[in-house]
């Protein structure tokens, strides 16, 4: 018997209690120092039976068979997963957020034609026949003010309804009120809106093109969307400059009745340098993943009521706390070209929202002709923790999933490269925050 290759061993933060998590066997335990000592020291335990029962001590050949079966299950279940198809009707936006990466792509006036829309819906029907799928409008800002943009979005939504496809929308929220009637043309799954904190924090970062503050207009749009029965996913893009203002946003969400609405949920995104984005406070304002998790854990310790507004994931910790069991092993964290694709009004096809519109990242076109670079698509689809050599021997692989292909490629130039996620550090913070008595 040997220690499992998939044991993730750490000490909770801040109290230092030892723990072990094994995503292949599906077990996780807080340990006392005496019980943990053989594991921490790597020596065989005197009493093996419990370690063996939980899959922390294994017969390597048998564990390898279980790992292969789990991988095949993962591939099977992904084949049946719903596919999310993003569509960018234009890259233009009526905001000038201080960190927006899309400013570099050249903003063009709306020129989404009926011909392109026909070609897009034909492509979806043909290429994703038999798959469960839904559409997501993305930008730029898809809900631009004005009659011309609204008429184009209406045309998109009518086609989606005719194809019986639900539509999600990622919007800055500034024109939600004027779009509510248009949105009734299709089944809307969710509206994702961004507020980066209470007004004093949000309005420093997310201003309209003319420089005007935007908080109150967006908040009124959220009020109206929730009252109309929509699901609103409120996202905040976080860096060192606004993290501590989030409890203020949570209070506003409570006062306005958002948190008691069934359709309300929240999401935090890290402001980071995916392409050329920047923070007003310079790069020093940006968090690494671990730094953000550390500050979130501190925030949750200081303000436990913040968890009523948002529960950070901390790798698999939140899942374990909410479900009482671990999620299934993650062999691939990247959905691009597998259960996610992105398309734009120029007829181009990309892997996902991280690459859409980025020069050199185009994988093909659906208009004016249908063509795909099968070789590059194949490289995206083959990249996972089984094909990446470093990941095969990594204890954290089944929590990390190999990270983001786009970030990995930005770092190394190669699709087949790693974007290491600090899974153990995130677990140390998350097990400490959620699971320690
Ligand atoms: S490349 Fe990154 S952002 Fe795009 S789907 Fe993969 S993990 Fe997500
Ligand atoms: S990307 Fe890095 S941390 Fe993640 S599984 Fe691969 S080697 Fe491990």
PDB file of C-alpha atoms and ligand atoms in Angstrom, residues 385 388 390-391 394 396-397 400-403 418-421, ligand 2:
ATOM      1  CA  UNK A 385      -4.922  17.104 -17.041  1.00  0.00           C
ATOM      2  CA  UNK A 388      -0.614  17.714 -19.997  1.00  0.00           C
ATOM      3  CA  UNK A 390       2.997  18.187 -15.596  1.00  0.00           C
ATOM      4  CA  UNK A 391      -0.607  17.569 -14.536  1.00  0.00           C
ATOM      5  CA  UNK A 394       0.330  16.648  -9.802  1.00  0.00           C
ATOM      6  CA  UNK A 396      -3.819  18.818  -7.043  1.00  0.00           C
ATOM      7  CA  UNK A 397      -4.840  17.930 -10.601  1.00  0.00           C
ATOM      8  CA  UNK A 400      -7.270  22.319 -10.479  1.00  0.00           C
ATOM      9  CA  UNK A 401      -8.265  20.813 -13.823  1.00  0.00           C
ATOM     10  CA  UNK A 402      -5.256  22.373 -15.583  1.00  0.00           C
ATOM     11  CA  UNK A 403      -6.582  25.932 -15.332  1.00  0.00           C
ATOM     12  CA  UNK A 418      -0.500  24.658 -17.752  1.00  0.00           C
ATOM     13  CA  UNK A 419      -2.214  27.406 -15.813  1.00  0.00           C
ATOM     14  CA  UNK A 420      -1.526  26.163 -12.290  1.00  0.00           C
ATOM     15  CA  UNK A 421      -4.252  26.988  -9.802  1.00  0.00           C
TER      16      UNK A 421
HETATM   17  S1  LIG B   2      -2.106  23.094 -14.123  1.00  0.00           S
HETATM   18 FE1  LIG B   2      -0.480  22.942 -12.590  1.00  0.00          FE
HETATM   19  S2  LIG B   2      -1.527  22.814 -10.570  1.00  0.00           S
HETATM   20 FE2  LIG B   2      -3.033  22.415 -12.208  1.00  0.00          FE
HETATM   21  S3  LIG B   2      -3.061  20.200 -12.408  1.00  0.00           S
HETATM   22 FE3  LIG B   2      -1.619  20.937 -13.922  1.00  0.00          FE
HETATM   23  S4  LIG B   2       0.384  20.899 -12.900  1.00  0.00           S
HETATM   24 FE4  LIG B   2      -1.199  20.733 -11.301  1.00  0.00          FE
END
